[in-house]
Amino acid sequence: MNGAFMKHKILVVTANYKKAYPVIKAISETNNSAIIAFYHFFSSSIFSKYVHKRYVIANPYRNERKYISNLLKIIHNEDISMIIPVGFIDNITIARYRHLFKGVIIPIPEYEKILEVSNKLTLGRMLKKLGIKYPETSRYVRNRLEVDYPVVLKGLSDASKPVYILHKTAFRNLSIRDSKTIVQQFIVGIGHGYFALAKDGEIYLEFCHKRIIEDPPIGGPSVVACSYYDPVLIRLGRRIVKHLKWNGVIMVELKKDVETGEYYVIEINPKFWGSLELSQACGVDFTKALIDLFLLNKKPKQPNKIPKKCFAWIVSNLKYLKYDYRIFKKIASFALRNGYKFTDLHFNDLSELLYNVIMNARKVFFSRNNILKTNRKIIRNNMKLFLKHIIDNNIKALIFDLDGTIIKLNVNWGALRYLAMKQGLIKPWQSLNEALFHYIRQKDLELFNELNDLIKEYELKAVDKLRFDKELWELFSHIYKMDLKLGIVSKQSRDIIVRVLEKLRLEEFFSSVIGREDALIRETQITLHLQRFNMDPDDALFIGNTLLDIASAARAGVYSVAITDNVYHFYQFNAVGRACFKTIKDFLNVFLITINHKSKSQ
């Protein structure tokens, strides 16, 4: 870039992250000079045409003092006006040595405030005062595992690697450093983010997203994320930012409970976030606004309307061509739907694009397949654990989910949601189950019944399309002859469940049916079956098709297996240590063979 007309020199540190790219681009587009500092060459951002000048610096993780010394030298040589820290390590280190950076604008909060929001152990206290939900969290202590399962074990650092535990037996063979690990309640939900730019707690720019595909599928950085609007989410984010009297950018990461619609803050990131390109592509440019607010003393304007768009990091995830092309196909579908401007295919920045493609293509053609080997090992181990559980325990009852597990109802959920919104029964940001839960909590039975009846209309249309399956009937007939108690839990209406069973001629096999009128929360539904069967959780096996099913069974103390032909869900189930079958018939066949083998060997 020609530097003749540059207004200010702005130092971006460090440029090793993918989120550095939209920062660098925005600096250049405001006619400012993007000076970048980095400590390795593995990031395509370094090769962008928007970079004015490059400096190699010390790795802050290895040599903090040399890192600061390098930055001070760059500031002196280049006459830097402003520093924009990118990674967490950059923010926390520069904040700590802020007193050394005289005459340079650094739009971040003080060191103590960064520590406060980054501490996963103490964050809950602040959020509790604000009336915001946070997962139950405690420090991990070896051999003291009396917690409510399922839980997540994660590190205290920014780059924590979570491990998901459904039962205390799963702690065996885990190598864990006590002082560096926390135990946190596992929230089953969809990842959401609230992003803001603020000065002294006054918010000038904000944006929300919803994660669609994550890497890994159980939870991680966005592979596909979409712009999102929910006034509840915005209110929670604003409450946090104003309480902290925040300066600079901030991300509040949340999970929305898939049953209740309640938000749980997972963590607060005092820095730019990985999906920054999404907001920029939607016309909400946090970097430009940051420069306006802190460098030029101009108040940024919040856009009146934000487009509903999804961003796909397709180049960054070329590895899925090798790991599982079906996930890559799903990523590519979002790219085609939203256009290349909502992808990391930067055709107007060919040097960056070329390097990005080369680096990620290497993972496809030259990687040693360690992830594939690990996944296969996990899959085999989960199946072994399931078979061992069947052999070691006297299973007396099988509890099944219905839709997606035994059959696929193929309800036209899109048309149903549209009609429910049109009639004012749900909000655009609510799921049908969230709305039903809301009406029950508010004791508004009139609206609950109105929405329930509308859903039943669409469910009935789907039931009419079902056909008798002889093979399925024969398998359940064999299971029934084993003198096992069979039950169904479903978010469908009880009437619909009965009609489905009649259509499939399975009604004689199931002695207990629980629908959404009985309970909306899956854990409660499973517990009700245990009470009806008058048995302990160890005597039952639950079969479901969602992560919620598996987690709910764990909370009820019941062992579970999963049914899915969805590759993304398949990886989720294996990540939490559960065996997974493609169809209900596959499960029933394996269960019958195992039980028969067990009987013969006794």
C-alpha positions in Angstrom: 0.0 0.0 0.0 1.2 3.5 -0.8 1.9 5.3 2.5 2.0 8.8 1.1 -1.6 9.6 2.2 -1.7 7.7 5.5 -3.0 9.7 8.4 -1.8 7.6 11.4 0.5 4.6 11.9 -1.3 1.9 13.9 0.5 -1.1 15.3 -1.4 -4.4 15.2 0.1 -6.9 17.6 0.2 -9.8 17.1 -0.8 -10.5 13.5 -0.6 -14.3 14.0 -4.3 -14.7 14.5 -7.0 -15.0 11.8 -8.9 -12.2 13.5 -6.0 -9.9 12.8 -7.0 -9.8 9.1 -10.2 -7.7 9.4 -8.3 -5.4 11.8 -5.5 -4.8 9.3 -8.0 -4.4 6.4 -10.1 -1.8 8.3 -7.0 0.2 9.2 -5.9 0.4 5.6 -9.5 1.3 4.4 -9.5 4.3 6.7 -6.3 5.5 5.0 -4.2 4.7 8.1 -1.0 2.7 8.0 -1.2 -0.9 9.3 2.2 -1.8 10.9 2.1 -5.4 12.1 4.1 -7.4 14.5 4.2 -11.2 14.6 6.3 -14.0 16.0 5.7 -16.8 13.4 4.9 -17.0 9.7 1.9 -19.4 9.9 -0.7 -16.7 9.5 -2.0 -15.5 6.1 -2.7 -12.0 7.6 1.0 -11.3 7.5 0.9 -11.4 3.7 -2.1 -9.2 3.1 -1.8 -6.3 0.7 -3.3 -4.1 3.4 -0.1 -4.4 5.5 2.2 -1.3 5.3 5.1 -2.7 7.2 6.1 -5.9 9.0 8.2 -6.6 12.1 9.2 -10.0 13.6 9.1 -9.8 17.4 9.7 -12.2 20.4 7.0 -14.7 21.4 5.3 -13.2 24.5 4.6 -16.7 25.8 8.4 -17.4 25.9 10.0 -14.0 26.5 7.7 -11.4 27.9 10.4 -8.7 28.4 11.9 -9.1 25.0 8.4 -8.9 23.5 7.8 -5.5 25.3 11.2 -4.3 24.3 10.5 -5.1 20.6 7.2 -3.2 20.7 8.8 -0.2 22.3 11.5 -0.2 19.6 8.8 -0.3 16.8 6.9 2.5 18.4 10.1 4.7 18.6 11.1 3.9 15.0 7.7 4.2 13.4 6.2 7.0 15.5 3.1 4.9 16.3 -0.1 6.7 17.2 -2.1 3.7 18.4 -1.6 0.0 19.4 -4.4 -2.5 18.7 -3.7 -5.7 20.7 -5.3 -8.8 19.0 -4.7 -11.9 21.2 -5.4 -12.3 24.8 -1.7 -12.6 25.6 -1.2 -9.2 23.8 -3.9 -7.5 25.8 -2.9 -8.8 29.2 0.8 -8.2 28.6 0.5 -4.7 27.1 -2.0 -3.8 29.9 0.5 -4.9 32.5 3.4 -2.8 31.0 1.1 0.1 29.9 3.1 2.7 31.9 6.0 2.1 29.5 4.0 3.1 26.4 4.0 6.8 26.8 2.3 9.0 24.2 0.6 6.0 22.5 -3.2 5.4 22.5 -4.0 1.8 23.7 -7.8 1.3 23.7 -8.0 -1.5 26.3 -9.0 -1.6 30.0 -6.6 -1.6 32.9 -4.7 -4.8 33.8 -6.8 -5.6 36.9 -10.1 -5.4 35.0 -8.8 -7.8 32.3 -7.8 -10.3 35.1 -11.2 -9.9 36.7 -13.2 -10.9 33.7 -10.8 -13.6 32.6 -10.9 -15.5 35.9 -13.4 -18.3 35.3 -13.5 -19.2 39.0 -14.5 -15.7 40.3 -16.5 -14.5 37.2 -19.7 -16.2 38.6 -19.7 -13.9 41.7 -19.9 -10.8 39.6 -22.6 -12.3 37.3 -24.7 -13.4 40.2 -24.8 -9.8 41.5 -26.0 -8.8 38.0 -28.7 -11.5 38.0 -27.0 -13.3 35.1 -26.7 -17.1 34.9 -23.3 -18.8 35.0 -22.5 -22.5 35.1 -21.7 -23.9 38.5 -17.9 -23.7 38.7 -15.3 -25.0 41.1 -11.6 -25.8 41.2 -10.8 -29.4 40.3 -9.5 -31.4 43.3 -8.3 -35.0 42.6 -10.4 -37.7 44.1 -13.1 -35.3 45.2 -15.7 -35.7 42.4 -19.0 -35.3 44.2 -20.5 -33.0 41.6 -23.7 -33.0 39.6 -22.9 -34.6 36.3 -22.4 -33.9 33.4 -19.5 -31.5 33.8 -16.8 -29.9 31.7 -13.1 -29.9 32.7 -11.3 -27.0 31.3 -8.1 -25.0 32.0 -8.0 -21.6 33.5 -6.0 -20.1 30.6 -7.4 -18.5 27.5 -6.5 -21.6 25.4 -8.3 -24.1 27.6 -9.0 -27.6 26.1 -12.3 -28.8 27.5 -13.0 -32.5 28.4 -16.6 -33.6 28.8 -17.5 -36.0 31.7 -20.9 -37.6 32.0 -20.0 -39.9 34.9 -17.3 -40.1 37.6 -16.0 -43.3 36.1 -14.9 -41.3 33.1 -12.2 -39.6 35.2 -10.1 -42.7 35.1 -6.9 -42.4 33.1 -7.2 -38.7 32.8 -4.0 -36.7 33.3 -5.0 -33.5 35.0 -3.1 -30.7 36.7 -5.2 -29.8 39.8 -4.2 -26.2 40.1 -4.7 -25.4 36.4 -8.2 -27.1 36.0 -11.7 -26.2 36.8 -14.9 -28.3 36.9 -17.9 -26.6 35.3 -21.5 -27.5 34.8 -22.2 -28.7 31.3 -24.8 -26.5 29.6 -26.4 -28.0 26.5 -27.1 -25.1 24.2 -26.3 -23.2 21.1 -23.3 -20.8 21.2 -24.0 -17.1 21.0 -21.9 -14.0 21.3 -22.5 -10.4 22.3 -19.9 -8.0 21.0 -19.5 -4.4 22.0 -17.2 -1.3 21.7 -17.4 0.9 24.8 -15.7 3.9 26.5 -16.1 4.2 30.2 -19.0 1.8 30.0 -20.9 3.7 27.4 -21.7 1.4 24.4 -21.2 2.9 20.9 -21.3 -0.3 18.8 -22.8 -3.8 19.4 -23.4 -6.9 17.4 -24.6 -10.5 18.1 -24.0 -13.8 16.4 -25.1 -17.4 16.6 -22.7 -20.3 16.0 -23.9 -22.8 13.4 -20.8 -24.9 13.0 -17.9 -25.1 15.5 -14.5 -26.7 15.4 -14.6 -29.2 17.1 -18.3 -29.9 16.8 -18.7 -30.3 20.6 -17.7 -26.6 21.0 -15.0 -24.3 19.8 -14.2 -21.4 17.4 -16.8 -20.6 14.7 -16.5 -22.3 11.4 -19.9 -20.8 10.3 -21.6 -18.1 12.3 -24.7 -15.9 11.6 -25.7 -12.4 12.6 -28.4 -12.7 15.3 -30.9 -10.5 17.1 -32.4 -11.2 20.5 -33.3 -8.3 22.9 -32.7 -10.6 25.9 -29.2 -11.3 24.8 -28.5 -7.6 24.1 -29.8 -6.6 27.6 -27.6 -9.1 29.3 -24.5 -7.9 27.3 -25.2 -4.3 28.0 -25.6 -4.9 31.7 -22.2 -6.5 31.9 -20.4 -3.8 29.9 -22.0 -0.9 31.8 -21.2 -2.6 35.2 -17.6 -3.0 34.2 -17.3 0.6 32.9 -15.5 -1.1 30.0 -13.0 0.5 27.6 -12.4 -1.0 24.2 -13.9 -4.1 22.6 -15.3 -7.0 24.5 -17.0 -10.3 23.7 -19.4 -12.0 26.0 -19.7 -15.7 25.1 -23.0 -17.4 26.1 -24.9 -20.6 25.6 -28.7 -20.6 25.1 -30.2 -23.5 26.9 -32.0 -25.5 24.2 -35.0 -26.4 26.4 -35.6 -23.2 28.4 -34.1 -20.5 26.2 -32.2 -19.1 29.2 -28.7 -17.7 28.5 -25.6 -18.7 30.5 -22.4 -16.7 30.2 -19.6 -19.1 29.5 -16.8 -16.6 29.5 -15.9 -13.0 28.9 -13.1 -12.2 26.4 -11.4 -8.8 26.8 -10.3 -8.7 23.2 -11.2 -9.1 19.6 -13.0 -12.3 18.7 -12.5 -15.0 16.0 -15.7 -14.2 14.1 -14.8 -10.5 13.7 -15.1 -10.8 9.9 -18.8 -11.5 10.2 -19.7 -8.2 11.8 -17.4 -6.4 9.4 -19.0 -8.0 6.4 -22.4 -7.0 7.9 -21.4 -3.4 8.0 -20.6 -3.2 11.7 -16.9 -2.4 11.6 -15.5 -2.5 15.2 -11.9 -1.6 14.1 -13.0 1.5 12.3 -15.2 2.5 15.2 -12.3 1.8 17.6 -10.1 4.2 15.7 -12.8 6.9 15.5 -13.6 6.7 19.2 -10.2 6.5 20.8 -7.8 8.0 18.2 -10.0 10.6 16.4 -12.4 11.4 19.3 -15.4 10.8 16.9 -18.5 9.0 18.1 -19.2 5.9 15.9 -22.8 5.3 14.8 -24.6 2.1 15.3 -26.2 0.9 12.0 -30.0 1.0 12.0 -30.3 -2.3 10.3 -28.0 -5.4 10.3 -28.5 -7.9 7.5 -29.2 -11.5 8.3 -26.1 -13.2 7.0 -23.8 -16.1 7.7 -20.0 -16.1 7.4 -18.2 -19.3 6.5 -14.4 -19.8 7.1 -14.1 -22.2 4.2 -10.4 -21.9 3.5 -9.4 -22.1 7.1 -11.3 -25.4 7.3 -10.1 -27.2 4.1 -8.9 -29.9 6.5 -12.4 -31.3 6.6 -12.0 -32.4 3.0 -9.8 -35.1 4.6 -11.3 -35.4 8.1 -14.9 -35.6 6.9 -16.0 -34.2 3.6 -19.7 -34.2 4.7 -18.9 -31.4 7.2 -16.9 -29.5 4.6 -19.9 -29.9 2.2 -22.1 -28.2 4.9 -19.6 -25.4 5.3 -19.5 -24.9 1.5 -23.3 -24.7 1.3 -23.3 -21.6 3.6 -20.6 -20.1 1.4 -22.6 -20.6 -1.7 -25.8 -19.3 -0.1 -24.3 -16.0 1.3 -21.7 -15.3 -1.4 -17.9 -15.1 -1.3 -17.9 -11.7 0.5 -19.1 -13.7 3.5 -16.2 -16.1 3.4 -12.5 -16.0 3.9 -12.0 -16.3 0.1 -10.4 -12.9 -0.2 -10.3 -12.6 -4.0 -9.4 -8.9 -3.7 -6.3 -9.8 -1.6 -4.6 -12.5 -3.7 -1.4 -12.7 -1.8 -3.2 -13.4 1.5 -5.6 -15.8 -0.2 -2.9 -17.7 -1.9 -0.9 -18.2 1.3 -4.0 -19.1 3.2 -4.9 -21.8 0.6 -1.4 -23.2 0.6 -1.1 -23.4 4.4 -4.5 -25.1 4.8 -4.1 -27.4 1.7 -1.0 -28.7 3.4 -3.2 -30.1 6.2 -5.2 -32.0 3.6 -2.3 -33.5 1.6 0.6 -33.8 4.1 -0.8 -34.1 7.6 -0.3 -37.4 9.4 -4.0 -38.0 10.1 -3.5 -37.8 13.9 -7.0 -36.4 14.3 -8.5 -39.2 12.2 -6.7 -41.9 14.2 -7.7 -40.3 17.5 -11.4 -40.1 16.4 -11.4 -43.8 15.4 -9.8 -44.8 18.7 -12.4 -42.8 20.6 -15.3 -44.3 18.6 -14.0 -47.8 19.2 -13.5 -47.1 22.9 -17.0 -45.7 23.3 -18.5 -48.8 21.7 -16.5 -51.0 24.0 -17.7 -49.1 27.0 -21.3 -49.4 25.9 -21.0 -53.2 25.4 -19.2 -53.6 28.7 -22.0 -51.6 30.4 -24.7 -54.0 28.9 -22.7 -57.1 30.0 -21.9 -55.8 33.5 -25.3 -54.5 34.4 -28.8 -56.1 34.6 -30.7 -53.8 32.3 -34.4 -54.0 33.1 -35.8 -51.1 31.1 -35.2 -49.3 27.8 -36.3 -45.7 27.5 -36.5 -44.2 24.0 -36.8 -40.8 22.5 -39.3 -40.8 19.6 -38.7 -38.4 16.8 -35.2 -38.7 15.3 -34.6 -41.9 17.3 -37.3 -44.5 16.5 -38.7 -42.7 13.5 -38.4 -39.4 11.7 -41.6 -37.5 11.7 -40.5 -34.9 9.1 -42.7 -32.1 10.5 -42.6 -29.0 8.4 -41.0 -27.0 11.2 -40.3 -24.0 9.0 -44.0 -23.5 8.0 -45.0 -24.1 11.6 -42.7 -21.5 13.0 -43.8 -19.0 10.4 -47.5 -19.5 11.3 -46.8 -19.5 15.1 -44.9 -16.1 14.7 -47.7 -14.7 12.5 -50.2 -15.6 15.2 -48.0 -14.0 17.9 -47.4 -17.3 19.7 -43.6 -17.2 19.5 -41.0 -14.5 19.1 -38.6 -14.6 16.1 -35.7 -15.5 18.4 -37.6 -18.2 20.3 -37.8 -21.9 19.5 -41.2 -23.6 19.9 -40.0 -25.5 23.0 -38.7 -22.2 24.5 -42.1 -20.6 24.0 -43.9 -23.6 25.5 -41.6 -23.6 28.5 -42.1 -19.8 28.9 -45.9 -20.2 29.0 -45.7 -23.0 31.6 -43.4 -20.9 33.7 -45.7 -18.0 33.4 -48.7 -20.3 34.2 -50.4 -19.1 31.0 -52.2 -22.4 30.1 -54.4 -20.7 27.5 -51.4 -19.7 25.3 -49.7 -23.0 26.0 -52.7 -25.0 24.8 -53.1 -22.7 21.8 -49.5 -23.3 20.7 -49.6 -26.9 21.7 -52.7 -27.5 19.5 -51.1 -25.7 16.5 -48.0 -27.9 16.8 -50.2 -31.0 17.0 -51.9 -30.1 13.7 -48.5 -30.2 11.9 -47.4 -33.3 13.8 -50.6 -35.1 12.7 -49.9 -34.3 9.0 -46.5 -35.9 9.5 -47.9 -39.0 11.3 -50.2 -39.7 8.3 -47.1 -40.2 6.1 -45.7 -42.9 8.3 -45.7 -46.5 7.1 -45.5 -49.9 8.9 -42.0 -51.2 9.1 -41.9 -55.0 9.5 -38.2 -55.3 10.4 -38.6 -52.6 13.1 -41.7 -54.4 14.5 -39.8 -57.8 14.6 -36.8 -56.2 16.5 -39.1 -54.6 19.1 -41.0 -57.9 19.4 -37.7 -59.7 20.3 -36.8 -57.0 22.8 -40.3 -57.3 24.4 -40.0 -61.0 24.8 -36.9 -60.4 27.0 -39.3 -59.1 29.7 -37.8 -55.6 29.5 -40.0 -52.6 30.3 -40.1 -50.2 27.4 -41.0 -46.5 27.6 -41.0 -43.4 25.4 -40.2 -39.8 26.2 -40.9 -37.1 23.6 -41.3 -33.4 23.1 -44.3 -34.5 20.9 -47.8 -34.5 22.3 -48.9 -37.7 24.1 -51.7 -38.2 21.6 -49.2 -38.0 18.7 -46.9 -40.6 20.4 -49.8 -43.0 20.7 -50.8 -42.5 17.1 -47.2 -43.1 15.9 -47.0 -46.3 17.9 -50.4 -47.4 16.4 -49.2 -46.7 12.9 -46.0 -48.7 13.5 -48.0 -51.4 15.4 -45.7 -51.0 18.4 -48.3 -49.9 21.0 -48.4 -53.3 22.7 -44.7 -53.2 23.5 -44.6 -49.9 25.3 -46.0 -49.7 28.9 -45.3 -46.1 29.5 -45.5 -42.9 27.3 -44.6 -39.4 28.4 -45.2 -36.4 26.2 -44.8 -32.6 26.5 -48.0 -32.3 28.5 -46.5 -34.4 31.2 -43.1 -32.6 31.3 -41.2 -30.3 29.0 -37.7 -30.9 30.5 -36.1 -34.1 29.2 -34.4 -35.0 32.5 -37.8 -34.8 34.3 -39.3 -37.0 31.6 -36.7 -39.7 32.1 -37.1 -39.5 35.9 -40.8 -39.9 35.6 -40.3 -43.2 33.7 -38.0 -44.5 36.5 -40.7 -43.7 39.0 -43.3 -45.5 37.0 -41.1 -48.5 36.5 -40.1 -48.4 40.2 -36.4 -48.9 39.4 -33.0 -47.4 40.0 -31.2 -45.4 37.2 -28.6 -48.2 36.9 -31.4 -50.5 35.8 -32.3 -48.5 32.7 -30.7 -47.5 29.4 -31.7 -44.4 27.5 -31.6 -44.1 23.7 -31.8 -40.6 22.2 -30.7 -38.6 19.2 -29.5 -35.2 20.6 -26.8 -34.0 22.9 -29.6 -32.8 25.2 -30.8 -36.4 25.4 -27.4 -37.7 26.4 -26.8 -34.9 29.0 -30.3 -35.2 30.4 -29.9 -39.0 30.9 -26.5 -38.3 32.7 -28.3 -35.8 35.0 -30.9 -38.5 35.8 -28.1 -41.0 36.4 -29.0 -43.2 33.4 -26.5 -44.6 30.9 -27.3 -43.6 27.3 -26.5 -44.3 23.7 -27.1 -42.1 20.6 -28.8 -42.6 17.3 -27.9 -40.3 14.4 -27.1 -40.2 10.7 -25.9 -36.6 11.1 -22.1 -36.6 11.0 -21.8 -33.4 13.0 -23.9 -34.8 15.8 -21.9 -38.1 15.5 -18.7 -36.3 16.5 -20.5 -34.5 19.4 -21.7 -37.8 20.9 -18.3 -39.4 20.6 -16.7 -36.3 22.2 -18.8 -36.9 25.4 -18.0 -40.6 25.5 -21.1 -42.2 24.1 -21.5 -44.9 21.6 -23.4 -43.9 18.5 -25.5 -45.9 16.0 -26.7 -44.8 12.6 -30.2 -46.2 12.9 -32.4 -47.6 15.7 -32.3 -50.9 13.9 -28.5 -51.0 14.2 -28.8 -50.4 18.0 -31.5 -53.0 18.5 -29.6 -55.6 16.6 -26.4 -55.0 18.6 -28.3 -55.0 21.9 -30.1 -58.3 21.1 -26.8 -60.0 20.0 -25.0 -58.7 23.2 -27.8 -59.8 25.5 -28.1 -63.3 23.9 -24.3 -63.7 24.1 -24.4 -62.7 27.8 -27.2 -65.2 28.5 -25.3 -68.1 26.8 -22.1 -67.3 28.7 -23.7 -67.3 32.1 
